[in-house]
């Protein structure tokens, strides 16, 4: 590796994860949730790989994400999860996007648009079964069923609040409420499960909507992951220097060497999504990097463009200027890295930086693609 930091995205693992989740879906269709630039991994690479794996239905959050996805996948079914932005109905029609209608106002706007434009494209109906985010409540979903016959619906969906906690009582309540709600829409396919929901009893219905697990996250916290890691992150060493006992390192002098120490400065900072909250103050376990399978604590404050790792316990000469350390990879899962920064893997992925050398592996990619000029891969 010659660039400062390198993100590797394994499209074969992504495609394999889709097939794995499809197998677990118990006969339901497995869609792909690719909002937020495909969970930070880059839609341009992931969407064609998912299509090639067999994924035909996609979910994004915003219309403009749908427009971009339409450019990549002309034949895909694309749903826009955040609902109908005021005045955006014609944009949906132009790009053949299906809004996920989540309120009475959205339904009325879409119905008016259908009546005046002659567009007959389909939409999804969002029903709220307890997360209290978007969607009609159960009473409204029942009351509006007759009116909605004028609106072609291809999906009724709801979203789980606690799916990653299989023992949470909310899950069974939401499954039961959703079963009731979809009963008002006979013949319309139903979808409830996100990544973790696929592994809950009775939650798969007709279509499942994994995002996190598809992109390499573990949908079963605390248990072995059924999916494979998709991203790896390495950072280069800027320099290794000796710091005497009693000297502090970094902004705020928040960490003081308790012994003569060897510190490696790496090309990775909070501007790269290496969250500042992972700065390990004295006596706390914050972020770590891995060198030859050994964890080295990050010390002092993580700054914008660099971080410091205490490598005193590594054999002399293990790490030199220009070498790479593992930040996310075989020994450091996205869940562990996120937890060490006080957050979740979802946020870690979607915060991944934009100035890495991006190396895309698999699915027939002949050569690595780079998001920034001037880097060469090793
Ligand atoms: C983001 C999202 C998903 C995907 O959830 P994961 O936990 O990433 O699998 C599914 N459905 C809705 C409504 C979402 O907002």
mmCIF file of C-alpha atoms and ligand atoms in Angstrom:
data_model
loop_
_atom_site.group_PDB
_atom_site.id
_atom_site.type_symbol
_atom_site.label_atom_id
_atom_site.label_comp_id
_atom_site.label_asym_id
_atom_site.label_seq_id
_atom_site.Cartn_x
_atom_site.Cartn_y
_atom_site.Cartn_z
ATOM 1 C CA UNK A 1 0.000 0.000 0.000
ATOM 2 C CA UNK A 2 1.465 3.354 -0.995
ATOM 3 C CA UNK A 3 -1.521 5.622 -0.398
ATOM 4 C CA UNK A 4 -2.247 7.022 3.055
ATOM 5 C CA UNK A 5 -5.235 4.788 3.756
ATOM 6 C CA UNK A 6 -7.010 2.144 1.777
ATOM 7 C CA UNK A 7 -10.571 0.858 1.885
ATOM 8 C CA UNK A 8 -11.159 -2.512 0.267
ATOM 9 C CA UNK A 9 -14.666 -3.469 -0.791
ATOM 10 C CA UNK A 10 -15.235 -7.129 -1.570
ATOM 11 C CA UNK A 11 -18.097 -7.447 -4.035
ATOM 12 C CA UNK A 12 -17.942 -11.243 -3.988
ATOM 13 C CA UNK A 13 -18.641 -11.126 -0.250
ATOM 14 C CA UNK A 14 -21.509 -8.681 -0.873
ATOM 15 C CA UNK A 15 -23.036 -10.938 -3.538
ATOM 16 C CA UNK A 16 -22.481 -13.978 -1.299
ATOM 17 C CA UNK A 17 -24.243 -12.196 1.569
ATOM 18 C CA UNK A 18 -27.255 -11.520 -0.632
ATOM 19 C CA UNK A 19 -27.427 -15.232 -1.546
ATOM 20 C CA UNK A 20 -27.042 -16.225 2.122
ATOM 21 C CA UNK A 21 -29.846 -13.900 3.190
ATOM 22 C CA UNK A 22 -32.023 -15.104 0.318
ATOM 23 C CA UNK A 23 -31.544 -18.671 1.625
ATOM 24 C CA UNK A 24 -32.505 -17.594 5.159
ATOM 25 C CA UNK A 25 -35.590 -15.742 3.909
ATOM 26 C CA UNK A 26 -37.675 -18.898 3.810
ATOM 27 C CA UNK A 27 -39.110 -18.465 0.326
ATOM 28 C CA UNK A 28 -39.584 -14.691 0.564
ATOM 29 C CA UNK A 29 -37.901 -12.439 -1.995
ATOM 30 C CA UNK A 30 -34.674 -10.878 -0.757
ATOM 31 C CA UNK A 31 -34.408 -7.195 -1.670
ATOM 32 C CA UNK A 32 -31.383 -4.936 -1.129
ATOM 33 C CA UNK A 33 -31.427 -1.756 0.956
ATOM 34 C CA UNK A 34 -28.802 0.547 -0.553
ATOM 35 C CA UNK A 35 -29.625 3.934 1.001
ATOM 36 C CA UNK A 36 -26.847 6.344 2.044
ATOM 37 C CA UNK A 37 -24.625 5.432 -0.912
ATOM 38 C CA UNK A 38 -25.012 1.749 -0.133
ATOM 39 C CA UNK A 39 -24.179 2.125 3.568
ATOM 40 C CA UNK A 40 -21.138 4.201 2.664
ATOM 41 C CA UNK A 41 -19.577 1.566 0.420
ATOM 42 C CA UNK A 42 -20.372 3.203 -2.920
ATOM 43 C CA UNK A 43 -23.526 2.510 -4.895
ATOM 44 C CA UNK A 44 -21.754 2.522 -8.273
ATOM 45 C CA UNK A 45 -19.884 -0.631 -7.291
ATOM 46 C CA UNK A 46 -22.449 -2.403 -5.140
ATOM 47 C CA UNK A 47 -25.626 -2.020 -7.222
ATOM 48 C CA UNK A 48 -24.377 -3.847 -10.343
ATOM 49 C CA UNK A 49 -22.881 -6.594 -8.146
ATOM 50 C CA UNK A 50 -26.189 -7.101 -6.345
ATOM 51 C CA UNK A 51 -28.070 -7.138 -9.632
ATOM 52 C CA UNK A 52 -25.692 -9.765 -10.978
ATOM 53 C CA UNK A 53 -26.226 -11.860 -7.841
ATOM 54 C CA UNK A 54 -29.970 -11.850 -8.589
ATOM 55 C CA UNK A 55 -31.318 -8.980 -6.495
ATOM 56 C CA UNK A 56 -34.218 -7.311 -8.332
ATOM 57 C CA UNK A 57 -35.851 -5.059 -5.727
ATOM 58 C CA UNK A 58 -34.073 -2.139 -4.009
ATOM 59 C CA UNK A 59 -34.796 0.409 -1.328
ATOM 60 C CA UNK A 60 -33.253 3.872 -1.010
ATOM 61 C CA UNK A 61 -34.148 6.664 1.409
ATOM 62 C CA UNK A 62 -34.328 9.687 -0.903
ATOM 63 C CA UNK A 63 -35.594 10.375 -4.426
ATOM 64 C CA UNK A 64 -32.177 11.545 -5.631
ATOM 65 C CA UNK A 65 -30.688 8.230 -4.471
ATOM 66 C CA UNK A 66 -33.375 6.504 -6.503
ATOM 67 C CA UNK A 67 -32.557 8.582 -9.580
ATOM 68 C CA UNK A 68 -28.900 7.621 -9.263
ATOM 69 C CA UNK A 69 -29.765 3.946 -8.803
ATOM 70 C CA UNK A 70 -32.079 4.043 -11.829
ATOM 71 C CA UNK A 71 -29.085 5.176 -13.908
ATOM 72 C CA UNK A 72 -27.184 2.095 -12.771
ATOM 73 C CA UNK A 73 -30.017 -0.455 -12.913
ATOM 74 C CA UNK A 74 -32.555 0.333 -15.642
ATOM 75 C CA UNK A 75 -34.808 -2.651 -14.856
ATOM 76 C CA UNK A 76 -34.750 -2.718 -11.051
ATOM 77 C CA UNK A 77 -37.790 -2.183 -8.851
ATOM 78 C CA UNK A 78 -36.851 0.806 -6.675
ATOM 79 C CA UNK A 79 -38.702 1.972 -3.572
ATOM 80 C CA UNK A 80 -38.101 5.313 -1.852
ATOM 81 C CA UNK A 81 -38.405 4.699 1.883
ATOM 82 C CA UNK A 82 -38.672 8.218 3.262
ATOM 83 C CA UNK A 83 -41.988 8.780 1.548
ATOM 84 C CA UNK A 84 -43.224 11.294 -0.970
ATOM 85 C CA UNK A 85 -41.411 14.603 -0.720
ATOM 86 C CA UNK A 86 -43.930 17.394 -1.539
ATOM 87 C CA UNK A 87 -43.996 17.975 -5.298
ATOM 88 C CA UNK A 88 -41.842 14.956 -6.128
ATOM 89 C CA UNK A 89 -44.529 12.690 -7.620
ATOM 90 C CA UNK A 90 -43.578 13.475 -11.218
ATOM 91 C CA UNK A 91 -39.899 12.783 -10.471
ATOM 92 C CA UNK A 92 -40.953 9.355 -9.212
ATOM 93 C CA UNK A 93 -42.930 8.728 -12.389
ATOM 94 C CA UNK A 94 -40.127 9.933 -14.667
ATOM 95 C CA UNK A 95 -37.632 7.533 -13.096
ATOM 96 C CA UNK A 96 -40.154 4.754 -12.390
ATOM 97 C CA UNK A 97 -39.536 4.993 -8.638
ATOM 98 C CA UNK A 98 -42.117 3.705 -6.183
ATOM 99 C CA UNK A 99 -42.792 5.954 -3.211
ATOM 100 C CA UNK A 100 -43.340 4.322 0.160
ATOM 101 C CA UNK A 101 -46.409 6.303 1.215
ATOM 102 C CA UNK A 102 -46.210 6.959 4.932
ATOM 103 C CA UNK A 103 -48.961 9.427 5.788
ATOM 104 C CA UNK A 104 -52.459 10.452 4.716
ATOM 105 C CA UNK A 105 -51.039 13.630 3.114
ATOM 106 C CA UNK A 106 -48.630 11.597 1.001
ATOM 107 C CA UNK A 107 -51.393 9.226 -0.085
ATOM 108 C CA UNK A 108 -53.613 12.163 -1.085
ATOM 109 C CA UNK A 109 -50.809 13.823 -3.060
ATOM 110 C CA UNK A 110 -49.997 10.581 -4.874
ATOM 111 C CA UNK A 111 -53.691 9.884 -5.590
ATOM 112 C CA UNK A 112 -54.157 13.365 -7.052
ATOM 113 C CA UNK A 113 -51.039 12.925 -9.150
ATOM 114 C CA UNK A 114 -52.295 9.586 -10.512
ATOM 115 C CA UNK A 115 -55.691 11.091 -11.344
ATOM 116 C CA UNK A 116 -54.287 14.150 -13.133
ATOM 117 C CA UNK A 117 -51.254 12.639 -14.866
ATOM 118 C CA UNK A 118 -52.591 9.261 -15.915
ATOM 119 C CA UNK A 119 -49.465 7.623 -14.410
ATOM 120 C CA UNK A 120 -50.298 4.099 -13.241
ATOM 121 C CA UNK A 121 -47.021 3.228 -11.526
ATOM 122 C CA UNK A 122 -47.123 1.393 -8.251
ATOM 123 C CA UNK A 123 -46.387 2.505 -4.714
ATOM 124 C CA UNK A 124 -45.875 0.903 -1.309
ATOM 125 C CA UNK A 125 -47.911 1.606 1.784
ATOM 126 C CA UNK A 126 -46.046 2.121 5.056
ATOM 127 C CA UNK A 127 -47.873 0.914 8.158
ATOM 128 C CA UNK A 128 -46.613 1.711 11.639
ATOM 129 C CA UNK A 129 -46.690 -1.278 13.959
ATOM 130 C CA UNK A 130 -44.941 0.279 16.938
ATOM 131 C CA UNK A 131 -41.716 2.044 15.986
ATOM 132 C CA UNK A 132 -43.656 5.322 15.741
ATOM 133 C CA UNK A 133 -41.530 6.685 12.971
ATOM 134 C CA UNK A 134 -43.301 6.723 9.605
ATOM 135 C CA UNK A 135 -46.456 5.032 8.425
ATOM 136 C CA UNK A 136 -50.211 4.898 9.012
ATOM 137 C CA UNK A 137 -51.324 3.554 12.358
ATOM 138 C CA UNK A 138 -53.356 0.358 12.339
ATOM 139 C CA UNK A 139 -56.715 2.110 12.526
ATOM 140 C CA UNK A 140 -55.878 4.365 9.568
ATOM 141 C CA UNK A 141 -54.483 1.417 7.590
ATOM 142 C CA UNK A 142 -57.815 -0.366 8.068
ATOM 143 C CA UNK A 143 -59.982 2.689 7.431
ATOM 144 C CA UNK A 144 -58.171 3.715 4.249
ATOM 145 C CA UNK A 145 -58.099 0.278 2.624
ATOM 146 C CA UNK A 146 -61.186 0.929 0.487
ATOM 147 C CA UNK A 147 -59.955 4.376 -0.669
ATOM 148 C CA UNK A 148 -56.578 2.914 -1.525
ATOM 149 C CA UNK A 149 -58.093 0.617 -4.143
ATOM 150 C CA UNK A 150 -57.611 3.489 -6.606
ATOM 151 C CA UNK A 151 -53.893 3.499 -5.825
ATOM 152 C CA UNK A 152 -51.970 0.581 -7.300
ATOM 153 C CA UNK A 153 -50.004 -0.917 -4.391
ATOM 154 C CA UNK A 154 -47.203 -3.404 -4.931
ATOM 155 C CA UNK A 155 -46.166 -3.675 -1.269
ATOM 156 C CA UNK A 156 -47.380 -3.130 2.281
ATOM 157 C CA UNK A 157 -44.464 -2.651 4.644
ATOM 158 C CA UNK A 158 -43.642 -1.964 8.237
ATOM 159 C CA UNK A 159 -40.389 -1.651 10.172
ATOM 160 C CA UNK A 160 -39.176 -3.397 13.330
ATOM 161 C CA UNK A 161 -37.878 -1.405 16.285
ATOM 162 C CA UNK A 162 -35.921 -4.094 18.172
ATOM 163 C CA UNK A 163 -35.111 -6.805 15.637
ATOM 164 C CA UNK A 164 -31.451 -7.189 16.700
ATOM 165 C CA UNK A 165 -32.657 -8.228 20.171
ATOM 166 C CA UNK A 166 -34.405 -11.526 19.434
ATOM 167 C CA UNK A 167 -35.780 -11.771 22.995
ATOM 168 C CA UNK A 168 -37.412 -8.338 22.945
ATOM 169 C CA UNK A 169 -41.209 -8.593 23.454
ATOM 170 C CA UNK A 170 -41.761 -5.848 20.873
ATOM 171 C CA UNK A 171 -40.920 -8.267 18.036
ATOM 172 C CA UNK A 172 -43.879 -10.606 18.491
ATOM 173 C CA UNK A 173 -46.219 -7.633 19.017
ATOM 174 C CA UNK A 174 -45.076 -6.043 15.770
ATOM 175 C CA UNK A 175 -45.330 -9.314 13.814
ATOM 176 C CA UNK A 176 -48.913 -9.789 15.070
ATOM 177 C CA UNK A 177 -49.884 -6.176 14.342
ATOM 178 C CA UNK A 178 -48.404 -6.397 10.868
ATOM 179 C CA UNK A 179 -50.250 -9.633 10.137
ATOM 180 C CA UNK A 180 -53.468 -7.821 11.003
ATOM 181 C CA UNK A 181 -52.602 -4.740 8.948
ATOM 182 C CA UNK A 182 -51.670 -6.630 5.812
ATOM 183 C CA UNK A 183 -54.962 -8.529 6.105
ATOM 184 C CA UNK A 184 -56.731 -5.334 5.020
ATOM 185 C CA UNK A 185 -54.792 -5.437 1.734
ATOM 186 C CA UNK A 186 -55.469 -8.891 0.305
ATOM 187 C CA UNK A 187 -53.249 -9.818 -2.615
ATOM 188 C CA UNK A 188 -50.668 -7.135 -1.879
ATOM 189 C CA UNK A 189 -47.201 -8.548 -0.983
ATOM 190 C CA UNK A 190 -46.022 -7.734 2.538
ATOM 191 C CA UNK A 191 -42.605 -6.878 3.989
ATOM 192 C CA UNK A 192 -41.517 -6.458 7.608
ATOM 193 C CA UNK A 193 -37.986 -7.777 8.136
ATOM 194 C CA UNK A 194 -34.753 -5.797 8.009
ATOM 195 C CA UNK A 195 -31.445 -7.701 8.339
ATOM 196 C CA UNK A 196 -32.019 -8.948 11.885
ATOM 197 C CA UNK A 197 -35.728 -9.481 11.266
ATOM 198 C CA UNK A 198 -34.912 -12.237 8.766
ATOM 199 C CA UNK A 199 -33.816 -14.341 11.751
ATOM 200 C CA UNK A 200 -36.956 -13.740 13.839
ATOM 201 C CA UNK A 201 -39.813 -16.243 13.813
ATOM 202 C CA UNK A 202 -42.641 -15.411 11.430
ATOM 203 C CA UNK A 203 -41.203 -12.095 10.260
ATOM 204 C CA UNK A 204 -40.137 -12.812 6.679
ATOM 205 C CA UNK A 205 -43.579 -12.490 4.956
ATOM 206 C CA UNK A 206 -43.215 -12.019 1.158
ATOM 207 C CA UNK A 207 -40.145 -9.815 0.917
ATOM 208 C CA UNK A 208 -37.224 -9.067 3.245
ATOM 209 C CA UNK A 209 -35.245 -5.803 3.298
ATOM 210 C CA UNK A 210 -31.687 -6.339 4.548
ATOM 211 C CA UNK A 211 -29.163 -3.516 4.385
ATOM 212 C CA UNK A 212 -26.635 -3.859 7.187
ATOM 213 C CA UNK A 213 -26.096 -7.630 6.897
ATOM 214 C CA UNK A 214 -25.808 -7.358 3.137
ATOM 215 C CA UNK A 215 -22.957 -4.879 3.581
ATOM 216 C CA UNK A 216 -21.135 -7.176 6.009
ATOM 217 C CA UNK A 217 -22.673 -6.254 9.356
ATOM 218 C CA UNK A 218 -23.591 -8.955 11.853
ATOM 219 C CA UNK A 219 -27.396 -9.074 12.192
ATOM 220 C CA UNK A 220 -27.077 -11.337 15.262
ATOM 221 C CA UNK A 221 -25.156 -9.325 17.886
ATOM 222 C CA UNK A 222 -23.080 -11.465 20.206
ATOM 223 C CA UNK A 223 -23.403 -14.520 17.975
ATOM 224 C CA UNK A 224 -21.344 -15.684 14.992
ATOM 225 C CA UNK A 225 -22.281 -13.669 11.929
ATOM 226 C CA UNK A 226 -24.120 -15.465 9.136
ATOM 227 C CA UNK A 227 -22.670 -12.933 6.693
ATOM 228 C CA UNK A 228 -19.125 -12.196 5.524
ATOM 229 C CA UNK A 229 -17.228 -8.926 6.007
ATOM 230 C CA UNK A 230 -17.386 -6.701 2.930
ATOM 231 C CA UNK A 231 -15.082 -3.848 3.956
ATOM 232 C CA UNK A 232 -11.525 -3.723 5.181
ATOM 233 C CA UNK A 233 -9.671 -0.566 6.146
ATOM 234 C CA UNK A 234 -5.921 -0.159 6.416
ATOM 235 C CA UNK A 235 -3.973 2.949 7.288
ATOM 236 C CA UNK A 236 -0.344 3.699 6.549
ATOM 237 C CA UNK A 237 2.238 4.572 9.171
ATOM 238 C CA UNK A 238 3.533 8.146 8.835
ATOM 239 C CA UNK A 239 6.298 7.696 11.382
ATOM 240 C CA UNK A 240 7.233 5.726 14.477
ATOM 241 C CA UNK A 241 8.829 7.680 17.316
ATOM 242 C CA UNK A 242 9.950 7.192 20.876
ATOM 243 C CA UNK A 243 8.202 9.177 23.566
ATOM 244 C CA UNK A 244 9.742 9.409 27.039
ATOM 245 C CA UNK A 245 7.885 8.503 30.192
ATOM 246 C CA UNK A 246 5.796 11.450 31.388
ATOM 247 C CA UNK A 247 5.385 13.035 27.938
ATOM 248 C CA UNK A 248 1.901 13.653 26.588
ATOM 249 C CA UNK A 249 0.680 12.858 23.104
ATOM 250 C CA UNK A 250 -1.697 14.894 20.965
ATOM 251 C CA UNK A 251 -4.196 17.729 21.399
ATOM 252 C CA UNK A 252 -5.285 18.471 24.901
ATOM 253 C CA UNK A 253 -2.403 16.408 26.285
ATOM 254 C CA UNK A 254 -5.082 13.864 27.176
ATOM 255 C CA UNK A 255 -2.722 10.882 27.315
ATOM 256 C CA UNK A 256 0.573 10.692 29.108
ATOM 257 C CA UNK A 257 3.111 7.954 28.577
ATOM 258 C CA UNK A 258 3.407 5.913 31.762
ATOM 259 C CA UNK A 259 6.624 4.350 30.525
ATOM 260 C CA UNK A 260 9.094 4.990 27.736
ATOM 261 C CA UNK A 261 6.850 4.372 24.734
ATOM 262 C CA UNK A 262 6.977 3.808 21.013
ATOM 263 C CA UNK A 263 4.193 5.585 19.167
ATOM 264 C CA UNK A 264 3.104 5.003 15.567
ATOM 265 C CA UNK A 265 1.342 7.894 13.846
ATOM 266 C CA UNK A 266 -1.066 6.708 11.180
ATOM 267 C CA UNK A 267 -2.761 8.395 8.228
ATOM 268 C CA UNK A 268 -6.259 8.214 9.618
ATOM 269 C CA UNK A 269 -8.316 10.809 11.421
ATOM 270 C CA UNK A 270 -11.853 11.826 12.112
ATOM 271 C CA UNK A 271 -12.106 13.340 8.630
ATOM 272 C CA UNK A 272 -11.784 9.750 7.429
ATOM 273 C CA UNK A 273 -14.585 8.468 9.618
ATOM 274 C CA UNK A 274 -12.197 7.326 12.350
ATOM 275 C CA UNK A 275 -14.467 8.758 14.970
ATOM 276 C CA UNK A 276 -12.964 11.162 17.489
ATOM 277 C CA UNK A 277 -15.143 9.537 20.148
ATOM 278 C CA UNK A 278 -12.787 6.551 19.853
ATOM 279 C CA UNK A 279 -9.958 8.569 21.438
ATOM 280 C CA UNK A 280 -8.941 6.458 24.408
ATOM 281 C CA UNK A 281 -8.393 8.665 27.424
ATOM 282 C CA UNK A 282 -6.228 7.304 30.249
ATOM 283 C CA UNK A 283 -7.837 4.260 31.801
ATOM 284 C CA UNK A 284 -10.405 3.775 29.048
ATOM 285 C CA UNK A 285 -10.406 1.302 26.209
ATOM 286 C CA UNK A 286 -11.027 3.279 23.077
ATOM 287 C CA UNK A 287 -10.058 2.533 19.506
ATOM 288 C CA UNK A 288 -7.365 0.025 18.642
ATOM 289 C CA UNK A 289 -5.481 -0.900 15.496
ATOM 290 C CA UNK A 290 -4.191 -4.344 14.711
ATOM 291 C CA UNK A 291 -0.636 -5.156 13.658
ATOM 292 C CA UNK A 292 0.161 -8.774 12.825
ATOM 293 C CA UNK A 293 -2.940 -9.843 14.803
ATOM 294 C CA UNK A 294 -1.918 -7.833 17.883
ATOM 295 C CA UNK A 295 -4.110 -5.037 19.144
ATOM 296 C CA UNK A 296 -2.415 -1.722 19.821
ATOM 297 C CA UNK A 297 -4.378 0.978 21.660
ATOM 298 C CA UNK A 298 -4.958 4.347 20.063
ATOM 299 C CA UNK A 299 -3.635 6.957 22.477
ATOM 300 C CA UNK A 300 -4.325 10.671 22.788
ATOM 301 C CA UNK A 301 -7.002 12.475 20.815
ATOM 302 C CA UNK A 302 -7.737 11.316 17.305
ATOM 303 C CA UNK A 303 -7.155 14.389 15.148
ATOM 304 C CA UNK A 304 -8.514 15.315 11.743
ATOM 305 C CA UNK A 305 -5.849 13.614 9.651
ATOM 306 C CA UNK A 306 -3.979 11.309 11.980
ATOM 307 C CA UNK A 307 -4.089 9.140 15.051
ATOM 308 C CA UNK A 308 -1.423 7.717 17.362
ATOM 309 C CA UNK A 309 -1.133 4.061 18.356
ATOM 310 C CA UNK A 310 0.954 2.756 21.233
ATOM 311 C CA UNK A 311 3.116 0.029 19.670
ATOM 312 C CA UNK A 312 5.562 -0.298 22.573
ATOM 313 C CA UNK A 313 4.650 -3.943 23.127
ATOM 314 C CA UNK A 314 5.375 -4.980 19.555
ATOM 315 C CA UNK A 315 8.783 -6.477 18.874
ATOM 316 C CA UNK A 316 11.258 -3.772 17.836
ATOM 317 C CA UNK A 317 11.141 -3.136 14.111
ATOM 318 C CA UNK A 318 7.711 -4.752 13.542
ATOM 319 C CA UNK A 319 6.321 -1.504 12.247
ATOM 320 C CA UNK A 320 8.091 0.994 10.032
ATOM 321 C CA UNK A 321 7.255 4.133 8.118
ATOM 322 C CA UNK A 322 5.086 3.204 5.109
ATOM 323 C CA UNK A 323 3.751 -0.043 6.618
ATOM 324 C CA UNK A 324 0.006 -0.534 6.980
ATOM 325 C CA UNK A 325 -2.009 -1.260 10.121
ATOM 326 C CA UNK A 326 -5.423 -2.915 10.147
ATOM 327 C CA UNK A 327 -8.267 -0.673 11.296
ATOM 328 C CA UNK A 328 -11.228 -2.763 10.102
ATOM 329 C CA UNK A 329 -10.608 -6.296 8.876
ATOM 330 C CA UNK A 330 -10.208 -9.937 9.815
ATOM 331 C CA UNK A 331 -9.269 -9.204 13.441
ATOM 332 C CA UNK A 332 -11.364 -6.055 13.922
ATOM 333 C CA UNK A 333 -15.035 -6.343 13.000
ATOM 334 C CA UNK A 334 -17.111 -3.261 12.242
ATOM 335 C CA UNK A 335 -19.102 -4.018 15.398
ATOM 336 C CA UNK A 336 -15.999 -3.958 17.590
ATOM 337 C CA UNK A 337 -14.571 -0.826 15.997
ATOM 338 C CA UNK A 338 -17.933 0.924 16.357
ATOM 339 C CA UNK A 339 -18.405 -0.145 19.962
ATOM 340 C CA UNK A 340 -14.966 1.165 20.865
ATOM 341 C CA UNK A 341 -16.095 4.566 19.577
ATOM 342 C CA UNK A 342 -19.413 4.369 21.423
ATOM 343 C CA UNK A 343 -21.555 3.789 18.349
ATOM 344 C CA UNK A 344 -22.949 1.059 16.081
ATOM 345 C CA UNK A 345 -21.588 -0.523 12.924
ATOM 346 C CA UNK A 346 -24.256 1.213 10.833
ATOM 347 C CA UNK A 347 -22.898 4.639 11.755
ATOM 348 C CA UNK A 348 -19.309 3.544 11.276
ATOM 349 C CA UNK A 349 -20.034 2.324 7.735
ATOM 350 C CA UNK A 350 -22.026 5.355 6.659
ATOM 351 C CA UNK A 351 -19.315 7.680 8.042
ATOM 352 C CA UNK A 352 -16.508 6.021 6.093
ATOM 353 C CA UNK A 353 -14.327 8.708 4.591
ATOM 354 C CA UNK A 354 -14.175 9.903 1.040
ATOM 355 C CA UNK A 355 -10.444 10.361 0.644
ATOM 356 C CA UNK A 356 -9.323 6.755 0.844
ATOM 357 C CA UNK A 357 -7.836 4.852 -1.976
ATOM 358 C CA UNK A 358 -10.808 2.594 -2.713
ATOM 359 C CA UNK A 359 -10.016 -0.870 -3.920
ATOM 360 C CA UNK A 360 -12.942 -2.864 -5.244
ATOM 361 C CA UNK A 361 -12.468 -6.624 -5.422
ATOM 362 C CA UNK A 362 -14.510 -9.348 -7.043
ATOM 363 C CA UNK A 363 -17.467 -9.662 -9.402
ATOM 364 C CA UNK A 364 -15.317 -9.377 -12.477
ATOM 365 C CA UNK A 365 -13.711 -6.054 -11.549
ATOM 366 C CA UNK A 366 -10.605 -6.208 -13.711
ATOM 367 C CA UNK A 367 -8.737 -3.368 -12.086
ATOM 368 C CA UNK A 368 -9.004 -1.530 -8.801
ATOM 369 C CA UNK A 369 -11.073 1.618 -8.941
ATOM 370 C CA UNK A 370 -9.955 4.742 -7.158
ATOM 371 C CA UNK A 371 -12.069 7.531 -5.807
ATOM 372 C CA UNK A 372 -9.156 9.926 -5.487
ATOM 373 C CA UNK A 373 -6.394 10.711 -7.919
ATOM 374 C CA UNK A 374 -2.764 10.214 -7.109
ATOM 375 C CA UNK A 375 -2.857 6.910 -5.250
ATOM 376 C CA UNK A 376 -1.393 3.764 -6.583
ATOM 377 C CA UNK A 377 -2.109 0.399 -5.092
ATOM 378 C CA UNK A 378 0.813 -1.720 -3.966
HETATM 379 C C1 LIG B 1 -32.685 1.025 6.688
HETATM 380 C C2 LIG B 1 -33.938 0.258 6.588
HETATM 381 C C3 LIG B 1 -33.916 -1.126 6.349
HETATM 382 C C4 LIG B 1 -32.637 -1.927 6.380
HETATM 383 O O1 LIG B 1 -32.302 -2.157 7.721
HETATM 384 P P1 LIG B 1 -31.003 -2.989 8.140
HETATM 385 O O2 LIG B 1 -31.117 -3.085 9.618
HETATM 386 O O3 LIG B 1 -29.833 -2.209 7.676
HETATM 387 O O4 LIG B 1 -31.094 -4.301 7.461
HETATM 388 C C5 LIG B 1 -35.120 -1.766 6.125
HETATM 389 N N1 LIG B 1 -36.293 -1.077 6.170
HETATM 390 C C6 LIG B 1 -36.354 0.238 6.429
HETATM 391 C C7 LIG B 1 -37.677 0.924 6.474
HETATM 392 C C8 LIG B 1 -35.187 0.966 6.666
HETATM 393 O O5 LIG B 1 -35.245 2.270 6.958
#
